[in-house]
Short mmCIF file of C-alpha atoms and ligand atoms in Angstrom, two decimals:
data_model
loop_
_atom_site.label_atom_id
_atom_site.label_comp_id
_atom_site.label_asym_id
_atom_site.label_seq_id
_atom_site.Cartn_x
_atom_site.Cartn_y
_atom_site.Cartn_z
CA MET A 262 2.86 -21.59 -8.78
CA ARG A 263 0.13 -23.33 -6.90
CA SER A 264 -2.94 -23.55 -8.81
CA ASP A 265 -4.97 -21.46 -6.50
CA PHE A 266 -2.41 -18.79 -6.79
CA LEU A 267 -4.03 -15.46 -6.85
CA TRP A 268 -2.95 -13.60 -9.55
CA GLY A 269 -4.34 -10.25 -10.09
CA GLY A 270 -3.48 -6.44 -9.67
CA ALA A 271 -3.57 -3.99 -7.24
CA THR A 272 -5.38 -0.16 -6.91
CA ALA A 273 -6.54 2.19 -4.06
CA ALA A 274 -9.21 4.76 -3.88
CA ASN A 275 -7.18 7.27 -2.80
CA GLN A 276 -5.24 7.45 -6.47
CA CYS A 277 -8.10 5.81 -8.59
CA GLU A 278 -11.32 6.48 -7.42
CA GLY A 279 -11.96 10.05 -7.86
CA GLY A 280 -15.65 11.42 -7.16
CA TRP A 281 -14.05 13.06 -3.99
CA ASN A 282 -17.60 14.61 -3.10
CA ALA A 283 -19.95 12.18 -5.00
CA ASP A 284 -23.30 10.45 -2.84
CA GLY A 285 -22.01 12.11 0.49
CA ARG A 286 -18.21 10.98 0.65
CA GLY A 287 -16.66 13.34 3.05
CA SER A 288 -13.29 14.89 2.98
CA ALA A 289 -9.97 12.64 2.82
CA ILE A 290 -6.50 13.58 3.45
CA VAL A 291 -6.14 12.88 0.01
CA ASP A 292 -8.27 15.27 -0.99
CA VAL A 293 -6.11 17.84 0.32
CA ILE A 294 -2.14 16.73 -1.41
CA PRO A 295 -1.23 18.82 -4.16
CA HIS A 296 0.57 18.01 -7.03
CA GLY A 297 3.32 19.99 -7.71
CA GLU A 298 6.89 21.61 -5.61
CA LYS A 299 4.73 21.37 -1.88
CA ARG A 300 3.13 18.31 -2.14
CA LEU A 301 6.32 16.48 -0.64
CA ALA A 302 6.43 19.61 2.46
CA VAL A 303 2.63 18.14 2.87
CA MET A 304 3.16 14.93 2.51
CA LYS A 305 5.64 14.41 5.07
CA GLY A 306 3.66 16.85 7.37
CA GLU A 307 5.44 19.50 7.81
CA LEU A 308 3.25 21.57 5.75
CA ASP A 309 -0.09 22.69 6.93
CA TYR A 310 -2.51 22.02 3.85
CA HIS A 311 -4.51 25.33 4.64
CA GLU A 312 -2.00 27.25 3.94
CA LEU A 313 -1.68 26.21 0.04
CA PRO A 314 -2.69 28.78 -2.65
CA LYS A 315 -6.09 28.85 -3.52
CA ASP A 316 -4.99 27.63 -6.98
CA SER A 317 -3.75 24.48 -6.41
CA PHE A 318 -4.47 21.15 -7.75
CA TYR A 319 -5.59 18.03 -6.09
CA PRO A 320 -4.71 15.06 -8.73
CA GLY A 321 -6.66 12.80 -6.06
CA ARG A 322 -9.72 14.33 -6.27
CA GLU A 323 -10.59 13.24 -9.78
CA ALA A 324 -8.08 10.53 -10.35
CA ILE A 325 -8.81 7.92 -13.08
CA ASP A 326 -12.60 8.46 -11.78
CA PHE A 327 -12.93 4.74 -10.87
CA TYR A 328 -16.20 5.78 -9.57
CA HIS A 329 -17.58 5.91 -11.99
CA HIS A 330 -15.48 3.59 -14.49
CA TYR A 331 -14.96 0.47 -12.40
CA LYS A 332 -17.57 -1.50 -14.39
CA GLU A 333 -15.53 -1.41 -17.45
CA ASP A 334 -11.79 -1.57 -15.63
CA ILE A 335 -13.14 -4.55 -13.79
CA ALA A 336 -14.16 -6.02 -17.56
CA LEU A 337 -10.62 -5.53 -18.46
CA PHE A 338 -9.31 -7.14 -15.50
CA ALA A 339 -11.50 -10.06 -16.34
CA GLU A 340 -10.08 -10.47 -19.75
CA MET A 341 -6.79 -10.33 -18.38
CA GLY A 342 -7.70 -13.74 -16.12
CA PHE A 343 -7.25 -11.92 -12.89
CA ARG A 344 -8.03 -14.00 -10.21
CA CYS A 345 -8.19 -11.08 -7.21
CA TYR A 346 -7.91 -7.55 -7.87
CA ARG A 347 -6.81 -5.93 -4.32
CA PHE A 348 -8.56 -2.22 -3.94
CA SER A 349 -9.36 -0.05 -0.82
CA ILE A 350 -12.12 1.10 0.31
CA SER A 351 -12.53 5.04 1.28
CA TRP A 352 -13.43 5.92 4.87
CA SER A 353 -15.09 8.80 4.09
CA ARG A 354 -17.47 7.12 1.61
CA ILE A 355 -18.72 4.97 4.54
CA PHE A 356 -18.01 7.90 7.69
CA PRO A 357 -17.56 10.73 5.97
CA THR A 358 -16.63 12.15 9.14
CA GLY A 359 -15.55 9.09 10.79
CA LYS A 360 -17.93 10.24 13.69
CA GLU A 361 -21.27 8.98 12.44
CA GLU A 362 -23.52 6.27 13.98
CA VAL A 363 -24.79 4.98 11.12
CA PRO A 364 -22.53 4.55 7.67
CA ASN A 365 -23.58 6.24 4.72
CA GLU A 366 -25.46 3.67 2.35
CA ALA A 367 -24.82 5.40 -0.85
CA GLY A 368 -21.21 4.14 0.44
CA LEU A 369 -21.86 1.56 1.03
CA ARG A 370 -23.62 0.56 -1.96
CA PHE A 371 -20.50 1.47 -4.47
CA TYR A 372 -18.34 -0.81 -2.77
CA GLU A 373 -21.32 -3.61 -3.07
CA SER A 374 -21.70 -3.09 -6.67
CA VAL A 375 -17.58 -3.30 -6.98
CA ILE A 376 -17.75 -6.60 -5.12
CA ASP A 377 -20.56 -7.92 -6.70
CA GLU A 378 -19.19 -7.04 -10.16
CA LEU A 379 -15.92 -9.13 -9.47
CA ASN A 380 -17.73 -11.99 -7.89
CA LYS A 381 -19.10 -12.12 -11.52
CA TYR A 382 -15.99 -12.65 -13.59
CA HIS A 383 -15.08 -14.90 -10.15
CA ILE A 384 -12.30 -12.60 -8.87
CA GLU A 385 -11.21 -12.59 -5.47
CA PRO A 386 -11.38 -9.05 -3.78
CA ILE A 387 -8.67 -8.35 -1.79
CA ILE A 388 -9.66 -5.18 0.43
CA THR A 389 -7.38 -2.70 2.00
CA ILE A 390 -9.49 -1.27 5.11
CA CYS A 391 -6.97 2.16 5.07
CA HIS A 392 -4.24 3.04 2.01
CA PHE A 393 -3.03 6.52 3.02
CA ASP A 394 -6.67 7.52 3.96
CA VAL A 395 -7.86 9.15 7.00
CA PRO A 396 -11.19 11.42 6.76
CA LEU A 397 -10.36 14.89 7.32
CA ALA A 398 -12.58 15.38 10.06
CA LEU A 399 -10.84 13.17 12.06
CA VAL A 400 -7.77 15.08 11.30
CA GLU A 401 -9.25 18.17 12.20
CA LYS A 402 -10.61 16.92 15.84
CA TYR A 403 -8.20 14.95 16.67
CA GLY A 404 -4.98 15.22 15.23
CA SER A 405 -5.64 11.75 13.30
CA TRP A 406 -4.00 9.05 15.19
CA LYS A 407 -2.03 11.12 17.45
CA ASN A 408 -5.09 10.25 19.51
CA ARG A 409 -6.49 6.92 20.88
CA GLU A 410 -9.75 7.74 20.01
CA LEU A 411 -9.26 7.12 16.35
CA ILE A 412 -8.88 3.52 17.27
CA SER A 413 -12.59 3.00 18.14
CA CYS A 414 -13.61 5.48 14.61
CA TYR A 415 -11.22 2.93 13.20
CA LEU A 416 -13.04 -0.35 14.63
CA ARG A 417 -16.76 1.14 13.95
CA TYR A 418 -15.84 1.49 10.44
CA CYS A 419 -14.27 -2.28 10.17
CA GLU A 420 -17.47 -3.66 12.13
CA THR A 421 -19.43 -2.77 9.32
CA LEU A 422 -17.17 -3.28 6.46
CA PHE A 423 -16.67 -7.31 7.76
CA ARG A 424 -20.35 -7.37 8.93
CA HIS A 425 -21.77 -6.00 5.30
CA PHE A 426 -19.27 -7.84 3.19
CA TYR A 427 -19.98 -10.88 5.15
CA GLY A 428 -19.35 -13.60 2.74
CA LYS A 429 -18.81 -12.13 -0.35
CA VAL A 430 -15.02 -10.94 0.66
CA ARG A 431 -11.97 -13.47 2.22
CA TYR A 432 -9.26 -11.33 2.43
CA TRP A 433 -8.85 -7.99 4.59
CA ILE A 434 -5.42 -5.83 5.05
CA THR A 435 -5.65 -3.32 8.20
CA PHE A 436 -3.23 -0.37 6.79
CA ASN A 437 -1.04 -0.15 3.93
CA GLU A 438 2.75 0.18 4.05
CA ILE A 439 2.29 0.88 8.08
CA ASN A 440 5.63 2.11 7.89
CA MET A 441 5.02 4.82 5.96
CA LEU A 442 3.64 6.45 8.83
CA MET A 443 7.87 6.92 9.77
CA HIS A 444 8.39 8.58 6.14
CA LEU A 445 5.42 10.27 5.10
CA PRO A 446 2.94 10.96 8.26
CA PHE A 447 0.71 12.79 6.57
CA MET A 448 -0.23 11.12 3.54
CA GLY A 449 0.60 7.54 5.38
CA ALA A 450 -1.76 8.73 8.70
CA GLY A 451 -3.01 12.17 8.90
CA ILE A 452 -0.41 13.26 11.19
CA ARG A 453 0.99 17.02 11.14
CA ILE A 454 4.10 17.47 13.20
CA GLU A 455 3.50 20.68 14.75
CA GLU A 456 5.95 22.96 16.29
CA GLY A 457 7.55 21.92 19.58
CA GLU A 458 6.56 18.38 19.14
CA ASN A 459 9.17 15.76 19.39
CA GLU A 460 8.60 13.71 16.32
CA LEU A 461 9.63 10.28 17.28
CA GLN A 462 7.18 10.39 19.95
CA VAL A 463 4.37 11.66 17.41
CA LYS A 464 5.35 8.90 14.98
CA TYR A 465 5.52 5.67 17.67
CA GLN A 466 2.41 6.99 19.47
CA ALA A 467 0.55 7.08 16.07
CA ALA A 468 2.50 3.81 15.71
CA HIS A 469 1.35 2.39 18.50
CA TYR A 470 -2.89 3.25 18.30
CA GLU A 471 -2.75 1.79 14.71
CA LEU A 472 -1.09 -1.64 15.99
CA VAL A 473 -3.87 -2.32 18.51
CA ALA A 474 -6.19 -0.85 16.20
CA SER A 475 -4.95 -3.42 13.65
CA ALA A 476 -5.31 -6.29 16.28
CA LEU A 477 -8.44 -5.73 17.21
CA ALA A 478 -9.76 -5.22 14.00
CA THR A 479 -8.08 -8.85 13.37
CA LYS A 480 -10.07 -10.22 16.13
CA LEU A 481 -13.08 -8.97 14.99
CA ALA A 482 -12.87 -9.84 11.71
CA HIS A 483 -12.26 -13.21 13.56
CA GLN A 484 -15.12 -13.15 15.91
CA ILE A 485 -17.32 -12.35 13.12
CA SER A 486 -16.35 -14.77 10.57
CA ASP A 487 -14.16 -18.21 10.37
CA ASP A 488 -13.66 -17.59 6.91
CA TYR A 489 -11.66 -14.28 7.24
CA ARG A 490 -8.28 -13.20 6.77
CA VAL A 491 -6.29 -10.62 8.29
CA GLY A 492 -2.94 -9.61 6.66
CA CYS A 493 -1.05 -6.92 7.65
CA MET A 494 1.03 -4.48 4.88
CA LEU A 495 4.65 -3.33 4.84
CA ALA A 496 6.78 -1.72 2.21
CA ALA A 497 9.53 -4.01 2.07
CA GLY A 498 12.76 -4.21 0.59
CA SER A 499 15.77 -5.58 2.37
CA VAL A 500 18.67 -3.21 2.99
CA TYR A 501 22.04 -4.19 1.93
CA PRO A 502 25.31 -2.83 3.23
CA TYR A 503 27.59 -1.24 1.01
CA SER A 504 30.04 -3.14 1.78
CA CYS A 505 31.16 -5.77 4.41
CA ARG A 506 32.63 -3.03 6.81
CA PRO A 507 31.45 -4.08 10.29
CA GLU A 508 29.64 -0.56 10.61
CA ASP A 509 27.67 -1.12 7.11
CA VAL A 510 26.54 -4.36 7.80
CA TRP A 511 25.72 -3.20 11.51
CA GLU A 512 23.53 0.02 10.13
CA SER A 513 21.51 -1.85 7.47
CA MET A 514 20.34 -4.29 10.00
CA LYS A 515 19.17 -0.70 11.58
CA LYS A 516 17.59 0.03 9.15
CA ASP A 517 15.74 -3.09 8.26
CA ARG A 518 14.32 -2.98 12.27
CA GLU A 519 12.81 0.50 11.70
CA SER A 520 10.34 -1.15 9.06
CA TYR A 521 10.41 -4.95 10.50
CA PHE A 522 8.84 -3.16 13.45
CA PHE A 523 5.58 -2.69 12.41
CA ILE A 524 5.95 -6.51 11.29
CA ASP A 525 7.10 -7.73 14.34
CA VAL A 526 4.49 -6.38 16.81
CA GLN A 527 1.73 -7.48 13.91
CA ALA A 528 3.18 -11.11 13.38
CA ARG A 529 4.83 -11.85 16.66
CA GLY A 530 2.25 -9.90 19.16
CA GLU A 531 4.93 -7.93 20.88
CA TYR A 532 7.23 -4.93 21.06
CA PRO A 533 10.76 -6.58 19.92
CA ALA A 534 13.57 -6.34 22.61
CA TYR A 535 15.30 -3.53 20.50
CA ALA A 536 12.02 -1.02 20.26
CA LYS A 537 11.62 -1.34 23.66
CA LYS A 538 15.44 -0.59 24.33
CA MET A 539 15.15 2.07 21.94
CA PHE A 540 11.66 3.97 23.97
CA GLU A 541 14.01 4.30 27.06
CA LYS A 542 17.29 5.17 25.19
CA GLU A 543 14.85 7.90 23.56
CA ASN A 544 13.00 8.99 26.17
CA LEU A 545 9.66 8.49 24.82
CA ALA A 546 6.92 8.24 27.16
CA LEU A 547 4.35 6.31 25.33
CA ASP A 548 0.54 5.55 26.26
CA ILE A 549 0.91 1.78 25.98
CA THR A 550 -1.34 0.15 28.33
CA ALA A 551 -1.38 -3.55 30.04
CA GLU A 552 -4.80 -4.32 27.93
CA ASP A 553 -3.07 -2.77 24.65
CA GLU A 554 -0.31 -5.32 25.20
CA LYS A 555 -2.38 -7.86 25.83
CA VAL A 556 -4.59 -7.49 22.44
CA LEU A 557 -1.38 -7.57 20.79
CA LYS A 558 -0.49 -10.55 22.09
CA GLU A 559 -3.77 -12.74 21.28
CA ASN A 560 -4.35 -11.31 17.90
CA PRO A 561 -1.54 -11.54 15.81
CA VAL A 562 -2.43 -11.41 11.69
CA ASP A 563 -3.04 -14.59 9.62
CA PHE A 564 -0.93 -13.55 6.38
CA ILE A 565 2.00 -11.22 5.34
CA SER A 566 1.53 -8.21 2.64
CA LEU A 567 4.24 -6.49 1.62
CA SER A 568 4.88 -3.90 -1.98
CA TYR A 569 7.99 -4.89 -3.25
CA TYR A 570 9.50 -2.18 -5.77
CA ASN A 571 13.66 -2.20 -5.00
CA SER A 572 16.89 -3.14 -2.24
CA ARG A 573 18.00 -0.34 -0.16
CA CYS A 574 21.79 -0.06 0.43
CA VAL A 575 23.48 1.88 3.38
CA ARG A 576 27.14 3.27 3.92
CA THR A 577 28.16 4.63 7.17
CA ASP A 578 31.09 6.65 5.70
CA GLN A 579 28.70 9.41 4.52
CA GLU A 580 30.27 9.21 0.91
CA GLY A 581 29.06 8.30 -2.46
CA GLU A 582 25.83 9.25 -4.09
CA SER A 583 22.18 8.68 -2.71
CA ALA A 584 19.42 7.08 -4.62
CA SER A 585 15.34 7.50 -5.07
CA GLY A 586 12.99 4.83 -4.04
CA ASN A 587 10.00 4.67 -2.31
CA VAL A 588 11.22 7.62 0.02
CA PHE A 589 13.57 5.17 1.56
CA ALA A 590 16.48 7.17 1.75
CA SER A 591 19.46 4.91 0.42
CA ALA A 592 22.88 4.91 -0.95
CA LYS A 593 23.11 4.19 -4.73
CA ASN A 594 23.89 0.69 -5.48
CA PRO A 595 26.49 0.45 -8.19
CA TYR A 596 25.75 -2.48 -9.66
CA LEU A 597 21.71 -1.74 -10.01
CA GLU A 598 20.33 0.19 -13.12
CA CYS A 599 17.35 2.50 -11.99
CA SER A 600 14.18 3.41 -13.10
CA GLN A 601 13.42 7.21 -14.88
CA TRP A 602 12.42 8.13 -11.64
CA GLY A 603 15.71 6.69 -9.71
CA TRP A 604 14.24 3.70 -8.26
CA PRO A 605 16.86 0.98 -8.08
CA ILE A 606 15.43 -2.34 -10.02
CA ASP A 607 16.77 -5.18 -8.62
CA PRO A 608 14.53 -8.96 -8.98
CA LEU A 609 17.40 -10.89 -6.82
CA GLY A 610 17.04 -8.13 -4.22
CA PHE A 611 12.86 -9.34 -4.22
CA ARG A 612 13.92 -12.85 -3.58
CA ILE A 613 16.14 -11.87 -0.36
CA THR A 614 13.62 -9.89 0.69
CA LEU A 615 10.78 -12.09 0.41
CA ASN A 616 13.31 -15.04 1.90
CA ALA A 617 13.75 -12.37 4.38
CA LEU A 618 10.65 -11.98 5.68
CA TYR A 619 9.16 -15.94 5.64
CA ASP A 620 12.44 -16.34 7.64
CA ARG A 621 11.49 -13.54 10.37
CA TYR A 622 8.01 -14.37 10.80
CA GLN A 623 7.12 -18.06 8.94
CA LYS A 624 3.50 -16.90 8.09
CA PRO A 625 1.88 -17.03 4.46
CA LEU A 626 3.11 -13.86 2.28
CA PHE A 627 0.87 -12.14 -0.38
CA VAL A 628 2.98 -9.81 -3.27
CA VAL A 629 0.21 -7.01 -3.25
CA GLU A 630 2.19 -4.30 -4.85
CA ASN A 631 5.21 -4.85 -7.41
CA GLY A 632 5.99 -2.52 -10.54
CA LEU A 633 7.60 -0.08 -12.86
CA GLY A 634 6.74 3.25 -13.10
CA ALA A 635 7.46 4.85 -16.41
CA VAL A 636 6.46 7.21 -18.93
CA ASP A 637 4.82 5.22 -21.89
CA SER A 638 3.86 7.00 -25.32
CA VAL A 639 1.22 5.99 -27.30
CA GLU A 640 2.18 5.08 -31.09
CA GLU A 641 -0.13 6.78 -33.85
CA ASN A 642 -2.22 3.59 -33.96
CA GLY A 643 -2.59 3.40 -30.51
CA GLU A 644 -0.30 0.92 -29.80
CA ILE A 645 1.95 1.23 -26.69
CA HIS A 646 4.82 -0.41 -26.70
CA ASP A 647 5.87 -1.14 -22.94
CA ASP A 648 8.63 -4.09 -23.37
CA TYR A 649 9.93 -1.91 -19.97
CA ARG A 650 8.17 -3.08 -17.68
CA ILE A 651 7.21 -6.42 -19.10
CA ASP A 652 10.95 -7.09 -18.99
CA TYR A 653 10.60 -5.66 -14.96
CA LEU A 654 7.86 -8.02 -14.52
CA ARG A 655 8.95 -10.95 -15.52
CA SER A 656 12.34 -10.50 -13.78
CA HIS A 657 10.48 -9.88 -10.99
CA ILE A 658 7.88 -12.57 -11.31
CA GLN A 659 10.69 -15.05 -12.16
CA ALA A 660 12.32 -13.89 -9.13
CA MET A 661 8.66 -14.48 -6.88
CA MET A 662 8.73 -18.05 -8.20
CA ALA A 663 12.08 -19.16 -7.51
CA ALA A 664 11.31 -18.02 -3.95
CA ALA A 665 8.50 -20.07 -3.82
CA ASP A 666 9.40 -23.33 -5.68
CA GLU A 667 13.29 -23.46 -4.96
CA ASP A 668 13.32 -21.70 -1.22
CA GLY A 669 9.83 -22.85 -0.09
CA VAL A 670 8.16 -19.47 0.68
CA GLU A 671 5.00 -19.85 0.79
CA ILE A 672 3.29 -16.72 -0.82
CA LEU A 673 -0.71 -16.37 -1.67
CA GLY A 674 -0.68 -14.07 -4.84
CA TYR A 675 0.67 -11.55 -6.79
CA THR A 676 -0.83 -8.27 -7.59
CA PRO A 677 1.18 -5.63 -9.63
CA TRP A 678 0.49 -1.80 -8.88
CA GLY A 679 -1.90 0.05 -10.38
CA CYS A 680 -2.49 -2.50 -13.12
CA VAL A 681 -4.45 0.36 -15.02
CA ASP A 682 -2.92 3.68 -14.85
CA LEU A 683 -3.22 5.66 -11.88
CA ILE A 684 -2.18 8.80 -9.85
CA SER A 685 1.17 8.25 -8.17
CA ALA A 686 1.08 8.61 -4.62
CA THR A 687 4.74 9.88 -4.21
CA THR A 688 4.96 12.54 -6.85
CA GLY A 689 1.17 13.12 -7.94
CA GLU A 690 1.45 12.50 -11.57
CA MET A 691 -0.61 10.69 -13.69
CA SER A 692 2.89 10.32 -16.07
CA LYS A 693 4.56 8.00 -13.62
CA ARG A 694 2.20 4.70 -15.30
CA TYR A 695 2.29 1.11 -13.54
CA GLY A 696 -0.44 -0.14 -15.83
CA PHE A 697 -1.34 -2.75 -17.81
CA ILE A 698 -4.32 -0.87 -19.08
CA TYR A 699 -3.50 2.89 -20.28
CA VAL A 700 -5.99 5.79 -19.17
CA GLU A 701 -5.56 8.85 -21.40
CA LYS A 702 -4.96 11.62 -18.97
CA ASP A 703 -1.89 14.16 -18.72
CA ASN A 704 -0.57 15.58 -15.11
CA GLU A 705 -2.85 18.59 -15.13
CA GLY A 706 -5.68 16.37 -14.71
CA ARG A 707 -6.56 16.89 -18.68
CA GLY A 708 -7.54 14.45 -21.27
CA SER A 709 -10.39 12.13 -21.68
CA GLY A 710 -10.10 9.06 -19.52
CA LYS A 711 -10.58 6.20 -22.28
CA ARG A 712 -9.10 3.14 -21.13
CA SER A 713 -6.88 1.22 -23.88
CA ARG A 714 -4.80 -1.93 -23.66
CA LYS A 715 -0.97 -1.87 -23.67
CA LYS A 716 1.30 -4.81 -24.90
CA SER A 717 1.35 -5.88 -21.14
CA PHE A 718 -2.13 -6.26 -21.40
CA TYR A 719 -1.72 -9.63 -23.53
CA TRP A 720 1.45 -10.51 -21.56
CA TYR A 721 -0.12 -10.45 -18.45
CA GLN A 722 -2.96 -12.61 -19.68
CA ASN A 723 -0.57 -15.06 -21.10
CA VAL A 724 1.31 -15.28 -17.63
CA ILE A 725 -1.91 -15.81 -16.13
CA GLN A 726 -3.35 -18.11 -18.67
CA HIS A 727 0.13 -20.37 -17.78
CA ASN A 728 -0.29 -20.27 -14.35
CA GLY A 729 3.16 -18.10 -14.66
CA GLU A 730 4.86 -21.09 -16.30
CA ASN A 731 5.27 -19.12 -19.99
CA LEU A 732 6.57 -15.55 -19.41
CA THR A 733 7.80 -14.59 -22.48
C1 BGP B 9 3.39 2.13 -2.50
C2 BGP B 9 1.81 2.58 -2.02
C3 BGP B 9 1.25 3.16 -3.52
C4 BGP B 9 2.19 3.14 -4.31
C5 BGP B 9 3.40 2.82 -4.79
C6 BGP B 9 3.94 3.16 -6.40
O1 BGP B 9 3.96 3.11 -1.63
O2 BGP B 9 1.35 1.64 -1.56
O3 BGP B 9 0.04 3.55 -3.13
O4 BGP B 9 1.64 4.83 -5.08
O5 BGP B 9 4.11 2.75 -3.59
O6 BGP B 9 4.79 4.48 -5.56
P1 BGP B 9 4.36 6.20 -6.74
O7 BGP B 9 2.90 5.87 -7.19
O8 BGP B 9 4.94 7.13 -5.90
O9 BGP B 9 5.25 5.30 -7.62
#
C-alpha cells in the first residue's frame, strides 16, 4: 500500500463510550435503545421508547466505559502501531439538549484529552461527527431530522468542533452510514414513524435535511481550515443479481441505487434523475428549496468513506432463503459462507464494491469499517485464539490491496470496526465481538471491563508494521 496509508481501527461513542450522564452529558438516542426482543422495533422507529418496561437494560449507557478507559485503550492501539483511529463524538456531550448557545466545556475537554492522547502517539484522529446519535431533547422537541430546525442545531455543533479542534484534526465524517436512515430510522437518525405518516415521505424528507446539513458542514469546514477533509459515509456492499434473468439484474440495480442515492447527492452535488422520478411517482412533497440545491451543488465531499461487511443479493422469483447482513434484506447467496450471525463472508465482494464506488465517483475512498462479529472464548491461560477473525481480515485486506494495487482504486486508509470489543449496534450484545482487544463484559453488562490482547492483536500489529505486505 502507499506509504502514507492510514492503518487503524474504528469505534463510535454510542457503542463504546458509556459515561451516559457524566460531566453534564445530555441523553441521546442510544440511551433509550434496549437490549432484547424489543430492540429492533425501537431501532426501526416502530415502538416508542416511552412504552418500554421500566426494568429494560440499555447496554449503550455504560458500554465498555471508554470514557474512563481511553488512555489504556489508546496505549493498546499505539502498541499495535495504529496510524489513525476513527471514533465519534457524542453530540449531547457537547450540546446536552442540542439547543444551548454555549457548549458544555467538560464535554469538549474530554475529547481534547482523547485527541491529545492520540497525538502523543502520532495517531491521526478521524472523527465521525454523528454516529447513530441525536440528543434526545431534539427528538422530543422536533421529531429529530423530520424538522429543518435540526440543520442549524447540527451546524452549531459542527462549528464548535471545527473551531475547537483546529490544528489537531484533519479528517471529518459528517454522518455515519447515512443510508441506515432508510432501514433503522430511529437508530440512524432519531426518527419515529407515527401512525398515519407516509413513511417514505418522512424518510426522504429527513434524508434531505441531513444531506443539506452535511453539505453546509462541508462548506463550513473548508471556510475554517484549508486542511480539513470532509467525507460522507456509506453502509456499502454491492447488490448481486441472484441470476442473469434480466429482472434480477434490474432489481439489483434498483437496490444499489437505494444506497447510492445518498452518495450521489453528497459526491456529485445533486439529486440523480432516478430519484427525482421516484419522488414524483411516489407523490412525495418534499421541502427542497432552490437555496438547498445550490448548497448541495457547491459543496460536494472530499472523500467517500464506507463500511463493508458483506455483499447483498436479490432474486425476483420470491423463492429460496434470505440472509441477514447489516439489516439489509438479502437473498441467500449459495456461493458464500456466513458468520455466526448469518452475515455472508465475501472478500471478492469487497473488491467489487470498492471498484464500483470508485468508478461511480472518482473520489478517494476510506474504508472506515470492516470486520467479523464472532463469539470469542478465553482459554484457561487467558489467551484468545481468534483465527477466524484473522482469516476474515486477511482475505479482506488482500481484496482491498488488489483493488488499490491492481485496479488503481485510491484508498486512504483502513480502520476495522470495533478494534476494541464493544456493544453491537444491531443486537445490543457484547458477545458479538469484533476486536483485537478483548473486553471482559457480558450481554447483561456484568464483568470487570478488563482489556486483554487477542491473537489477532499481534497479527494486525505485524500487518501494519509491514504496511500490508506480510499477512501471515
Ligand atoms: C455498522 C455500524 C457500526 C457497527 C457495525 C457492525 O452498521 O456503523 O456502528 O456496529 O455496523 O454491526 P453490528 O454491531 O450490528 O454487528
